Short mmCIF file of C-alpha atoms and ligand atoms in Angstrom, two decimals:
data_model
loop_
_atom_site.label_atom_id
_atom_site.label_comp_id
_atom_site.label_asym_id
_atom_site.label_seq_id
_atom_site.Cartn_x
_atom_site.Cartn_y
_atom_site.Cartn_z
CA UNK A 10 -30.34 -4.89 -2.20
CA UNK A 11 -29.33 -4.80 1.48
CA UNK A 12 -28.55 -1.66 3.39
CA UNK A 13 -24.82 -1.19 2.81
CA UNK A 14 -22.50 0.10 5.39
CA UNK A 15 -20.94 3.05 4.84
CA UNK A 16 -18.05 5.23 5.94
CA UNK A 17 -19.41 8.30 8.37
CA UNK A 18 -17.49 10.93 6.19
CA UNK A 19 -15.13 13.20 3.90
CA UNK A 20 -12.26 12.64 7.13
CA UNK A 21 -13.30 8.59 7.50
CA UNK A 22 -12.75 8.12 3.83
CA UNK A 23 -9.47 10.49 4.20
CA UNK A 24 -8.08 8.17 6.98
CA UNK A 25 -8.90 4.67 5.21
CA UNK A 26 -8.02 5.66 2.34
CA UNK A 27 -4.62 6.63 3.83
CA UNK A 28 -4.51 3.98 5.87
CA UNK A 29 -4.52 1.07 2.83
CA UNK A 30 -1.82 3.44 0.94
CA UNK A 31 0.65 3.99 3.98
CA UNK A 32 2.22 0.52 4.47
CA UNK A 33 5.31 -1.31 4.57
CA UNK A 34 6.02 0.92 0.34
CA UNK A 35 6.35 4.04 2.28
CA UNK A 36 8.99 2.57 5.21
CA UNK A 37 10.83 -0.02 3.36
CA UNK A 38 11.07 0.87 -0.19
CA UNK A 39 11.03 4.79 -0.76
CA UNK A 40 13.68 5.67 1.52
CA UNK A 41 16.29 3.41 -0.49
CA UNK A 42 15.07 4.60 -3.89
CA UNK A 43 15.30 8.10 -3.16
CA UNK A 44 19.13 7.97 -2.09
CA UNK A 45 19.87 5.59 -4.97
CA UNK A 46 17.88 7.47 -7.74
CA UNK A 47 19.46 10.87 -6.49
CA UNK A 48 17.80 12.83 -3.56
CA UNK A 49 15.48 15.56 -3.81
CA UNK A 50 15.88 15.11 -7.92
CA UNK A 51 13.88 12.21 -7.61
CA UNK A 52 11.47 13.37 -4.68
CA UNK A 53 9.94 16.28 -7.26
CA UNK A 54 10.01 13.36 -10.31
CA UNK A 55 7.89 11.40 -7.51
CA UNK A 56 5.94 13.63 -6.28
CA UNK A 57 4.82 14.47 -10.50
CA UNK A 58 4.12 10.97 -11.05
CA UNK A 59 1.68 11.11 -8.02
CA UNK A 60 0.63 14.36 -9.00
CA UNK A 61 -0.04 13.39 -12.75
CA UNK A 62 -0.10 9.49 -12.91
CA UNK A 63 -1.76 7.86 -9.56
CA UNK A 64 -3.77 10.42 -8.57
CA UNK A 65 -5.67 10.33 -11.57
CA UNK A 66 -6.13 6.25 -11.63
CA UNK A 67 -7.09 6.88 -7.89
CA UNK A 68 -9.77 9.32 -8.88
CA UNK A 69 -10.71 6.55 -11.49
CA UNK A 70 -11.39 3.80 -9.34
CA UNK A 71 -13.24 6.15 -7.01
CA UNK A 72 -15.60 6.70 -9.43
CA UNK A 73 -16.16 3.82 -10.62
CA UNK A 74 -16.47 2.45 -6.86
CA UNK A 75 -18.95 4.97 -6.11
CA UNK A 76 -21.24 4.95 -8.97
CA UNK A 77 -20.80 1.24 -8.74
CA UNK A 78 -21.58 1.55 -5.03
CA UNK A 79 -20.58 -2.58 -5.23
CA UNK A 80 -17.61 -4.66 -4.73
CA UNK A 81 -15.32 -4.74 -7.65
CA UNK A 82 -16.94 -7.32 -10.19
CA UNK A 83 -20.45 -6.11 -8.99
CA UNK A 84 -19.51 -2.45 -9.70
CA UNK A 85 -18.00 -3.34 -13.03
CA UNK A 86 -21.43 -5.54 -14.08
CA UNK A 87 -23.33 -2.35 -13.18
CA UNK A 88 -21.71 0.03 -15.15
CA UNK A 89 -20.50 -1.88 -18.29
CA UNK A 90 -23.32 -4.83 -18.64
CA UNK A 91 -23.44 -7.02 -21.30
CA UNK A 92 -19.21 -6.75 -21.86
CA UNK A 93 -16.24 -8.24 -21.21
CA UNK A 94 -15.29 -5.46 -18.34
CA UNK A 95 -16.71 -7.27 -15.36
CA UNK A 96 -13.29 -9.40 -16.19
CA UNK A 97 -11.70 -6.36 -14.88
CA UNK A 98 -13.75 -6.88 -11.40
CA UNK A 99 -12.34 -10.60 -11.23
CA UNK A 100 -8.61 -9.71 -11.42
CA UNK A 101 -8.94 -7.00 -9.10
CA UNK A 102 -10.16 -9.93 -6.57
CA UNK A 103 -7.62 -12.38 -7.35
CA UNK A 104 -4.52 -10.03 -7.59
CA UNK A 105 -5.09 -8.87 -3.72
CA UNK A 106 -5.63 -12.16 -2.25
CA UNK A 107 -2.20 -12.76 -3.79
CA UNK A 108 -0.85 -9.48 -2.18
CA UNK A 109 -1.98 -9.90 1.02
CA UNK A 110 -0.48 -13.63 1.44
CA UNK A 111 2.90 -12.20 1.03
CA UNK A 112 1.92 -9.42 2.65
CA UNK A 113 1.21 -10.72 5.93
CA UNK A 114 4.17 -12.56 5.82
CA UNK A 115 5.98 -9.23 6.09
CA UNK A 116 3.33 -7.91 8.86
CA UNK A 117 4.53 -11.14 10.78
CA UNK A 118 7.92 -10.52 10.59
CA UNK A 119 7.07 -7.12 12.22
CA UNK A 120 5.36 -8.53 14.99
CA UNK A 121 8.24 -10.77 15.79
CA UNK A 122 10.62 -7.47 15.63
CA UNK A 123 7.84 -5.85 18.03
CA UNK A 124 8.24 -8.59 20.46
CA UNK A 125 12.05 -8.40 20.24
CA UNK A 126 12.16 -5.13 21.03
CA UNK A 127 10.05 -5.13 24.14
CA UNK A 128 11.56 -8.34 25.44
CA UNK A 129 14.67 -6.55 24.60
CA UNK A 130 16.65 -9.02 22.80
CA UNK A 131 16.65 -6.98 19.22
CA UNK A 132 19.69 -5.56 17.60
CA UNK A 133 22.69 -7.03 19.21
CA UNK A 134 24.33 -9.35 16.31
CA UNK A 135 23.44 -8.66 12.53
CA UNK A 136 22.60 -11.84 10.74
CA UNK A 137 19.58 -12.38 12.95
CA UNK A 138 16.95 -11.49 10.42
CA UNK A 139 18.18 -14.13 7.94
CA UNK A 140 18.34 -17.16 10.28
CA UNK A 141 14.77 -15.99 11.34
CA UNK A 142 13.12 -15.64 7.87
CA UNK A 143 14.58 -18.86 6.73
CA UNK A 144 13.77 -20.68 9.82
CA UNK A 145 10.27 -22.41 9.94
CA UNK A 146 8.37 -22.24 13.25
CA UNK A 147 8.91 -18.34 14.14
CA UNK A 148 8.03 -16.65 11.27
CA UNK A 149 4.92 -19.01 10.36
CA UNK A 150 3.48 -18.55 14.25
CA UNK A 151 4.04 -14.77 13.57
CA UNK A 152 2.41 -15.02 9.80
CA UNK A 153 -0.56 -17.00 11.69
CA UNK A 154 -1.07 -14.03 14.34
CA UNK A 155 -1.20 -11.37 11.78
CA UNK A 156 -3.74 -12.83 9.39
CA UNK A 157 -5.90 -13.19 12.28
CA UNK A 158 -5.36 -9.89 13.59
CA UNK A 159 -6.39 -8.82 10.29
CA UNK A 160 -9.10 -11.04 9.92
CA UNK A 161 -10.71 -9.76 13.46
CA UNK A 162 -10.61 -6.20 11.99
CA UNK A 163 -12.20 -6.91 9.15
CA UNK A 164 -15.12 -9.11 10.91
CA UNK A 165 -15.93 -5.50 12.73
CA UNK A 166 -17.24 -4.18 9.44
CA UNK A 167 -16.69 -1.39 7.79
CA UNK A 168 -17.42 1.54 10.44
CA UNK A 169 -16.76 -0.22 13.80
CA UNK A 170 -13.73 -2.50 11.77
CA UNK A 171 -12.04 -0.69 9.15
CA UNK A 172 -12.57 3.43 9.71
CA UNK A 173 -12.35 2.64 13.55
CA UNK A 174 -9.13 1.30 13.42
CA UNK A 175 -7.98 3.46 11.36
CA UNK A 176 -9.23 6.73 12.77
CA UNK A 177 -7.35 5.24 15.98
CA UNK A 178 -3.74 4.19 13.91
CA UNK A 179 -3.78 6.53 11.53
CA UNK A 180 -3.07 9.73 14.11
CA UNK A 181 -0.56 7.54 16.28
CA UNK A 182 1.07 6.05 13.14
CA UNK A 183 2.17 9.96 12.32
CA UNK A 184 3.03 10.64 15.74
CA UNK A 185 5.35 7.48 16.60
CA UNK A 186 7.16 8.15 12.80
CA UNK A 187 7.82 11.55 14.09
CA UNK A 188 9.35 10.14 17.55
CA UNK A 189 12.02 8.26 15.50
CA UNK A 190 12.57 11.11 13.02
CA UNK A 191 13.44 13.23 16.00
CA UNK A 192 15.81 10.47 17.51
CA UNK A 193 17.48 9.74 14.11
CA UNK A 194 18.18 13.38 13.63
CA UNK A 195 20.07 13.87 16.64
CA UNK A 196 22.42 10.99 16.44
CA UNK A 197 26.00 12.37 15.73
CA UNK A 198 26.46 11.77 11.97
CA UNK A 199 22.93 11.45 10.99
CA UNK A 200 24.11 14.79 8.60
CA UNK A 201 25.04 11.96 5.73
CA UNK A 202 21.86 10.42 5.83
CA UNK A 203 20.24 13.66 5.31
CA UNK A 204 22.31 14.78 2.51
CA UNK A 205 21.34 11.26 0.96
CA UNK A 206 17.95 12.16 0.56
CA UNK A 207 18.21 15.81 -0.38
CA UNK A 208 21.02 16.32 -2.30
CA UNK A 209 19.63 16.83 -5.99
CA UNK A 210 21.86 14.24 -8.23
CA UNK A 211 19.97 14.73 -11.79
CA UNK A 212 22.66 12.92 -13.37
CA UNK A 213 20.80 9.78 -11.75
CA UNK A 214 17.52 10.63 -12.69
CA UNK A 215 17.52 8.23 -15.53
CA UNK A 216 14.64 6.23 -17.50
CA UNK A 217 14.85 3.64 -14.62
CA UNK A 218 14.43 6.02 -12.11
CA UNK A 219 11.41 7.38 -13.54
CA UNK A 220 9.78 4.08 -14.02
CA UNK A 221 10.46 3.41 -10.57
CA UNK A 222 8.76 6.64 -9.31
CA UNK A 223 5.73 5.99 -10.96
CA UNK A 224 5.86 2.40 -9.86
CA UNK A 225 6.58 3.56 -6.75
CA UNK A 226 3.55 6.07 -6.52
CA UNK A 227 1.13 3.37 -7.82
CA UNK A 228 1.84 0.65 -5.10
CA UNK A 229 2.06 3.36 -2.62
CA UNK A 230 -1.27 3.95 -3.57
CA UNK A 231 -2.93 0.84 -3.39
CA UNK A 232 -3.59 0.99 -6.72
CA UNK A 233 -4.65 -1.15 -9.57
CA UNK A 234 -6.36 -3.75 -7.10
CA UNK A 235 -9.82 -2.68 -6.32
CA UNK A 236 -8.74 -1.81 -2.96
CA UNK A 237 -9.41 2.24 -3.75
CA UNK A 238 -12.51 0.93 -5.51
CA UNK A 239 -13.89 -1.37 -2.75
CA UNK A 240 -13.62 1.41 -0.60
CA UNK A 241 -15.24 4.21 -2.13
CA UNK A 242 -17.94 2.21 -2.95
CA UNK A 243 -18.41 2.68 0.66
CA UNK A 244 -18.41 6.56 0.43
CA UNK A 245 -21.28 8.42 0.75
CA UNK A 246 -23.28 10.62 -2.27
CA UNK A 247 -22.31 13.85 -0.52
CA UNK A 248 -18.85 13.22 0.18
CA UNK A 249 -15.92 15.22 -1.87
CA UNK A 250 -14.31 12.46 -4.09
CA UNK A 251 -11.48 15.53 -5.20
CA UNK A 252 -10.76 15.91 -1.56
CA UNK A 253 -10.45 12.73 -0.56
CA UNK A 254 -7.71 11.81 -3.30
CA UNK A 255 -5.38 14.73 -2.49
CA UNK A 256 -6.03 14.35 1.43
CA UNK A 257 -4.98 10.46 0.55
CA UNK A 258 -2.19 11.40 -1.47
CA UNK A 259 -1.38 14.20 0.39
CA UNK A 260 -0.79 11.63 3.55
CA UNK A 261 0.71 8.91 1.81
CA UNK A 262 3.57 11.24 0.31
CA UNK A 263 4.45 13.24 3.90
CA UNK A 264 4.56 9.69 5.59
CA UNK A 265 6.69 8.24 3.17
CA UNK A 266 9.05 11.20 3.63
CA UNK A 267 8.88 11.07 7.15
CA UNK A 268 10.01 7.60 6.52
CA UNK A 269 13.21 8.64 4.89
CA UNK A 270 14.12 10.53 7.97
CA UNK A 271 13.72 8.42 9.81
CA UNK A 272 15.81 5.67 8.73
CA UNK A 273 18.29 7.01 6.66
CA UNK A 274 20.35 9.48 9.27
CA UNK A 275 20.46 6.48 12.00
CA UNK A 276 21.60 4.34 9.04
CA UNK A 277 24.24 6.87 8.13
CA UNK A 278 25.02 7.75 11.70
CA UNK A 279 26.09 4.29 12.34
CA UNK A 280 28.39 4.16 9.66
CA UNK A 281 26.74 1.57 7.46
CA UNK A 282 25.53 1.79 3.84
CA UNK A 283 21.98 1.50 2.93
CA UNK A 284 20.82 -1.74 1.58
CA UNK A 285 17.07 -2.19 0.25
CA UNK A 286 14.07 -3.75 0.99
CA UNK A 287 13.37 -6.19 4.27
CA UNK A 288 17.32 -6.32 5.27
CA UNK A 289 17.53 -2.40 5.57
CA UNK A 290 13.88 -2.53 8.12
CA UNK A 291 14.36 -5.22 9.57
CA UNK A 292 18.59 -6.04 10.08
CA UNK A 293 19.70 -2.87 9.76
CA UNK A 294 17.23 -0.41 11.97
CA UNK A 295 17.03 -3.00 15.09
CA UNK A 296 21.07 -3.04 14.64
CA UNK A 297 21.68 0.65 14.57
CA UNK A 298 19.40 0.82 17.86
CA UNK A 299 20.67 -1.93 19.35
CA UNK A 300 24.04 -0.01 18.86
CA UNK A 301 22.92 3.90 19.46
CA UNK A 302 21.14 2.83 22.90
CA UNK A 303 24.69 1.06 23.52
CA UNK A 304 24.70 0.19 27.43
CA UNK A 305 20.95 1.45 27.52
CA UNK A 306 19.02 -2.09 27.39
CA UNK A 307 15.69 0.30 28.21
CA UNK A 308 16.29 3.31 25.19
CA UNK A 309 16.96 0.30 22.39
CA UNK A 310 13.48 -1.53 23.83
CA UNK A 311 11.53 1.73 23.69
CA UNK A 312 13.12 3.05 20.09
CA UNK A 313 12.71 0.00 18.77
CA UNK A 314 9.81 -1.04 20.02
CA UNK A 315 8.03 2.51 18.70
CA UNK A 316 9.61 2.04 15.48
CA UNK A 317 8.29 -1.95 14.95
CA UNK A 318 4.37 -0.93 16.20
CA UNK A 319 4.69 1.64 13.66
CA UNK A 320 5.35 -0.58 11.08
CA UNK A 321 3.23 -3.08 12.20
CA UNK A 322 0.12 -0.77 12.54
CA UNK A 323 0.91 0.83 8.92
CA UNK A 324 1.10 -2.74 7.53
CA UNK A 325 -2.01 -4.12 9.11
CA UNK A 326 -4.07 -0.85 8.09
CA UNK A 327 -2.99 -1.67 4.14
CA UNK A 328 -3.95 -5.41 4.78
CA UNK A 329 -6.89 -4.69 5.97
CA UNK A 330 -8.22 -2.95 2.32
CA UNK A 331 -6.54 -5.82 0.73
CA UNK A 332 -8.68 -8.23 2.04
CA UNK A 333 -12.11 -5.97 2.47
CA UNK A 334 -11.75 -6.90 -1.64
CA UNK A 335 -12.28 -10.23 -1.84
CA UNK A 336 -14.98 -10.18 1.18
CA UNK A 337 -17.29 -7.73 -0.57
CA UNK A 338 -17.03 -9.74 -3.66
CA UNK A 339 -18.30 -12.89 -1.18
CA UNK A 340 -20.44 -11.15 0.54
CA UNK A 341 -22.06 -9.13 -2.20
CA UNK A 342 -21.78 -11.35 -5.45
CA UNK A 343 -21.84 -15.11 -3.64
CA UNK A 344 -23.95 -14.46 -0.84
CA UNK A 345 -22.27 -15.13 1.89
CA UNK A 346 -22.09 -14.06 5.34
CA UNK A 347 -18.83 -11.86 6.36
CA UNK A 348 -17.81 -14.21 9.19
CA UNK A 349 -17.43 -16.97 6.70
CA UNK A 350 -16.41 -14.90 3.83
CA UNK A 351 -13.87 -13.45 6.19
CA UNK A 352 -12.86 -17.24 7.20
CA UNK A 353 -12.42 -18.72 4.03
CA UNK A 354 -10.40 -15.91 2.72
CA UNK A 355 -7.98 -15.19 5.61
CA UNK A 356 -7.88 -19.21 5.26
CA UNK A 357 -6.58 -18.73 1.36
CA UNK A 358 -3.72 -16.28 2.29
CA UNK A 359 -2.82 -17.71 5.44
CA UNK A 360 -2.30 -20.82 3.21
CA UNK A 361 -0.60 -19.22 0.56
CA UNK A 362 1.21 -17.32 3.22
CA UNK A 363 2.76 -20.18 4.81
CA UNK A 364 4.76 -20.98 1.53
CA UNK A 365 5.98 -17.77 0.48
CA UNK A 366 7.09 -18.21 4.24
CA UNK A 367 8.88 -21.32 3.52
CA UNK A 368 10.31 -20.34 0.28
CA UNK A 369 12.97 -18.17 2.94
CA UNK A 370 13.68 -21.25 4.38
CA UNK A 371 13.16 -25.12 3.43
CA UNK A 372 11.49 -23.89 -0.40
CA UNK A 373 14.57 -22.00 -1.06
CA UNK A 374 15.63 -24.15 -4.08
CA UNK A 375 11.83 -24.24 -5.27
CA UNK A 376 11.64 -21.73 -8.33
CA UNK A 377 9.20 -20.17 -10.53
CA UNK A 378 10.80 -18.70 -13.64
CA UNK A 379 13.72 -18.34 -11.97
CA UNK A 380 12.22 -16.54 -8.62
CA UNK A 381 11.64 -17.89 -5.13
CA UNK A 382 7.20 -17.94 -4.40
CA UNK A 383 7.93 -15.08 -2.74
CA UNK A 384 9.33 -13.43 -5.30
CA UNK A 385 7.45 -14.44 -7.75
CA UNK A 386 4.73 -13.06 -6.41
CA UNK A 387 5.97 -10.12 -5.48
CA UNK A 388 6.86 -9.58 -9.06
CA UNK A 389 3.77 -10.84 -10.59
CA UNK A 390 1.62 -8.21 -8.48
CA UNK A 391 3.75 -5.56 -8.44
CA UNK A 392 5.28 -5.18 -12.08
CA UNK A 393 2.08 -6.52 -13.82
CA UNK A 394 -0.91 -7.46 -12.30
CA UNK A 395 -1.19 -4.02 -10.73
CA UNK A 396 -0.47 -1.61 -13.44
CA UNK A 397 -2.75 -3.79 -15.55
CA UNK A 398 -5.10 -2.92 -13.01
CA UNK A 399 -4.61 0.26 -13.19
CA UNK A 400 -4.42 0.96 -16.91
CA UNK A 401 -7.69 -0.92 -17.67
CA UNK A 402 -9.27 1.33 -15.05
CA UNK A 403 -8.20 4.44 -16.25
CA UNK A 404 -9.28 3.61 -19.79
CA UNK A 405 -12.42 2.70 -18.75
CA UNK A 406 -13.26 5.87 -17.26
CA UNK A 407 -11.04 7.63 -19.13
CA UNK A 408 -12.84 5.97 -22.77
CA UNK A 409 -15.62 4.21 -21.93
CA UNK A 410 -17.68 5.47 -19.62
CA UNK A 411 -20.09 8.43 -20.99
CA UNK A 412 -18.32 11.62 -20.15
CA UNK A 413 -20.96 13.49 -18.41
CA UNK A 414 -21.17 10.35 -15.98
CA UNK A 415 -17.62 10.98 -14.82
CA UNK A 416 -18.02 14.63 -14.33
CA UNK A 417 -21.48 14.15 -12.62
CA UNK A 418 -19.68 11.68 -10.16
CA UNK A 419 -16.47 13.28 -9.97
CA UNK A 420 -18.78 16.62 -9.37
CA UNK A 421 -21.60 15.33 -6.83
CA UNK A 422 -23.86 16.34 -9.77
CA UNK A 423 -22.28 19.75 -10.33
CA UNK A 424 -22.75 21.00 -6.56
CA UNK A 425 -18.74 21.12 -6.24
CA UNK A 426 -17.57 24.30 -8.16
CA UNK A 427 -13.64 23.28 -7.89
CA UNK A 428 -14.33 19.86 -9.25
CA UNK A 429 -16.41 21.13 -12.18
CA UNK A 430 -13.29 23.76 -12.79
CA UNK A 431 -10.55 20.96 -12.07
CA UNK A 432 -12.52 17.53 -14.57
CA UNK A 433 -11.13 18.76 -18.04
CA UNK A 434 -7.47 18.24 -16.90
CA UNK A 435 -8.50 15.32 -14.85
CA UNK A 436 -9.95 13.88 -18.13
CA UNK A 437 -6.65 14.26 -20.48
CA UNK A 438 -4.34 12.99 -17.47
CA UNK A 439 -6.77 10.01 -17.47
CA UNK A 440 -7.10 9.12 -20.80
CA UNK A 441 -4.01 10.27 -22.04
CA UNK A 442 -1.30 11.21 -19.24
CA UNK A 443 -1.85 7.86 -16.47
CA UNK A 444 -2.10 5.25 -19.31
CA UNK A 445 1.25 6.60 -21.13
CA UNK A 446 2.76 6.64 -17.14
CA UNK A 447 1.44 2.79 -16.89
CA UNK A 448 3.50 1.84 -19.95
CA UNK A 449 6.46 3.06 -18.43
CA UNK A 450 6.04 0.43 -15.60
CA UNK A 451 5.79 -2.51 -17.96
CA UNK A 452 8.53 -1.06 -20.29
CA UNK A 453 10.42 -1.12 -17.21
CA UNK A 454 9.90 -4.45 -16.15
CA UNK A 455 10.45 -6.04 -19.12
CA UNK A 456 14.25 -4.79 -19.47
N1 LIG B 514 0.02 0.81 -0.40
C1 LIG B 514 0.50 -0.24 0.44
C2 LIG B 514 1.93 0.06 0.89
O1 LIG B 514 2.48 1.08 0.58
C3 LIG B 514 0.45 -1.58 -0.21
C4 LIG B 514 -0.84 -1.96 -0.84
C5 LIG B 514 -0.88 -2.37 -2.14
C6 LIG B 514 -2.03 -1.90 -0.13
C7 LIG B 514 -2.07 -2.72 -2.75
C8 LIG B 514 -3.23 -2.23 -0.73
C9 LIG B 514 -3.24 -2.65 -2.05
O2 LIG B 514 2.52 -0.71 1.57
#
C-alpha cells in the first residue's frame, strides 16, 4: 500500500476534527432551538445527548477509521470481510457528496454576505436575502467560488490542505465569534436575548425537544457520514483517540454557545423575534447591523463583515471533511489520482449544487414528495441517511467487532490508563445508550 499521509498530532486531529463539526449547525440552527425548546433546560438535555449519544458514535467511527487506517468502504472491507458491512462504507460516500452540494450552496450565500458587507451595501432593507436566493446568476457564481475554494483545499492534502487550514481558521474562527459576542452584548436591550437562551423553561422540554437535541448533537458532529471516520483513519498509532473526541466535542459545544450570544441579544436588541434557519443568519443579522451601526457605513462593514468570514471559514472547514470522503474512497479504492478525484467530485456537487440553487428560484414549483431539492435533501441527509449512519456504526463496534479489538484501539494497546478505566461505560453507551438515542431521531422524523 502507499505511504499514507497523516495528521502531525493529538492537537492536528483536535483542530480538524473540530473544524468538520463547527459549521453553519452551530451558527444557524442551535441558537433558534435553544430559545424555542426552553433555554438553559435544553442546553443541559444537549449537552447529555453529546455527552451520552454522539460522543460515543464519534468514538465509534474513530475506531473503526483507525484500525481501518482506509477510506470508508476500504476500512469497512478490512475489518468485516466476506459481509455485507462494506455496504456501510458505500453510503457513507454517497450521503456526503449529497451534503456537501447543498452545503456549498449555503457557503456561497456566505460569501455573497461577505462581499456585501465589505462593499458595504448589507443590511439596509429586509427582503434582500429572498430576492437573492431565488434569483439565478448571484447565488450560482457564489456556489461556483465556494466549491472551488473547497476543492483547492482539499488538492493540498491532508497536512499542507486540511490540518493547515484548519490550524490557521480554527483559532481565528473563536476569536472573530467572540468579537461579535462582545458587540451583541452591549447593544441596549440585548438583556432579552440573553434571557432567551438561559432562562430554564422545562415545561418545553418535551419529546420533540429531545429528539431535536440529539439530532442536533449528531449533525453538529459530523456524524453518521464517514467524515469522523475518513479522518481518523488519518491519525496516528500513538495519538489519544479519548482525547481527541472530548477536545472535538468539547469545541464544537463552546462554539455553538458562543453562537447563541452572539446572535440572539442583537436579535432581541433590535426588537425583532427570532426566526430559524438561513432567514435568521442571513436577513436578520446583516439587518440588525445594518441598523445598530445606523449612520456608521464603516462599524456595519466591519461587524458584518467579521461576522460573514466567520461563517464562511466555519462552513468551508466542515466542507472540506465532507468531501476528503469521497476522495479517499477515489483515491484509495479506484485508483485515482487526488487532482482528478478532487475534479470529478467537486464537479458532482457543484452540479448537484446548481439545482438545489435553482430550486430557490426558477425550480420552486419542482417537488420531491412534497419538498423543494433543497429540501429534500436536506431532509433525506439529515433525518435519515445520517442517523442510519450512525446507528449501523455504533452497532458494529458496539456488536460486531471482537471486544478486545475495541478496547485495544480505543486503548493504544493498553498504554492509556484513563481509557482502559473509561471502555466499559463507553461499551454500554455504544451498544446500548447511542443506538436507543438514534431511534429517537427517526421516531422523530416520522411524526
Ligand atoms: N457539523 C457540520 C455543521 O455543524 C456539518 C457537517 C455534517 C459536516 C456532516 C460534516 C459532515 O455545520
Amino acid at each position: 500500500m502507499k505511504n499514507r499521509e497523516q495528521f502531525s498530532g493529538n492537537l492536528s486531529v483536535i483542530m480538524a476534527m473540530a473544524g468538520s463539526a463547527i459549521g453553519l449547525g452551530n451558527i444557524w440552527r442551535f441558537p433558534y432551538i435553544v430559545g424555542e425548546y426552553g433555554g438553559a433546560a435544553f442546553i443541559i438535555v444537549y449537552f447529555a445527548a453529546c455527552l451520552f449519544i454522539a460522543l460515543p458514535i464519534f468514538y465509534a467511527e474513530t475506531i473503526i477509521g483507525r484500525r481501518g487506517g482506509l477510506d470508508t468502504y476500504g476500512s469497512m472491507k478490512r475489518l468485516a470481510p466476506g459481509t455485507h458491512w462494506y455496504k456501510l462504507g458505500l453510503l457513507t460516500i454517497i450521503s456526503p457528496m449529497l451534503i456537501l452540494s447543498y452545503y456549498s450552496v449555503v457557503g456561497g450565500w456566505s460569501i455573497h454576505y461577505l462581499f456585501k458587507s465589505v462593499s458595504g451595501t448589507v443590511g439596509q432593507e429586509t427582503g434582500q436575502f429572498s430576492e437573492f436566493i431565488s434569483s439565478v446568476e448571484a447565488p450560482i457564481l457564489a456556489h461556483t467560488v465556494f466549491v472551488i475554494l473547497v476543492a483547492a483545499i482539499i488538492l493540498g492534502g491532508v497536512k499542507k490542505g486540511i490540518e493547515k487550514f484548519s490550524k490557521i481558521t480554527m483559532p481565528i474562527l473563536f476569536f472573530l465569534i467572540l468579537v461579535i459576542v462582545v458587540y451583541s452584548l452591549t447593544l441596549p436591550g440585548a438583556g432579552g436575548g440573553v434571557d432567551y437562551l438561559v432562562r430554564p423553561d422545562f415545561s418545553k422540554l418535551t419529546g420533540g425537544a429531545i429528539a431535536s437535541a440529539v439530532g442536533q448533537a449528531f449533525f453538529s458532529l459530523s456524524l453518521g457520514v464517514g467524515t469522523v471516520l475518513t479522518y481518523a483513519s488519518y491519525m496516528r498509532k500513538q495519538d489519544n483517540i479519548l482525547v481527541s473526541g472530548l477536545g472535538t466535542a468539547g469545541f464544537d459545544f463552546l462554539f455553538a454557545l458562543l453562537a447563541g450570544f452572539a446572535v440572539m441579544p442583537a436579535v432581541f436588541a433590535a426588537g425583532l423575534s427570532p426566526s430559524s434557519g438561513p432567514g435568521l443568519v442571513f436577513e436578520t443579522l446583516p439587518y440588525i447591523f445594518g441598523k445598530m451601526g445606523a449612520g456608521s457605513v464603516w462599524l456595519t462593514a466591519c461587524v458584518a463583515g467579521v461576522f460573514f468570514l466567520a461563517v464562511l471559514m466555519a462552513a468551508l472547514s466542515s466542507a472540506i471533511s465532507i468531501l476528503e470522503v469521497g476522495v479517499a474512497y477515489l483515491v484509495e479504492e479506484k485508483g485515482l489520482g487526488r487532482s482528478r478525484a478532487t475534479l470529478y467530485l467537486s464537479l458532482f456537487a457543484w452540479a448537484v449544487g446548481l439545482l438545489c440553487s435553482l430550486s430557490f428560484g426558477p425550480l420552486a414549483d419542482f417537488k420531491i414528495l412534497g419538498s423543494s431539492i433543497f429540501e429534500f435533501l436536506d431532509k433525506l441527509c439529515s433525518n435519515w441517511m445520517m442517523p442510519l449512519g450512525g446507528l449501523l456504526f455504533t452497532l458494529f463496534v458496539g456488536w460486531k467487532m471482537p471486544s478486545a479489538d475495541v478496547l485495544d484501539e480505543f486503548s493504544n494497546g493498553g498504554s492509556k490508563p484513563w481509557n482502559v478505566k473509561i471502555y466499559p461505560f463507553v461499551r454500554v453507551l455504544l451498544r446500548y445508550v447511542a443506538p436507543i438515542g438514534i431511534i429517537f431521531i427517526f421516531l422523530n422524523s416520522v411524526l
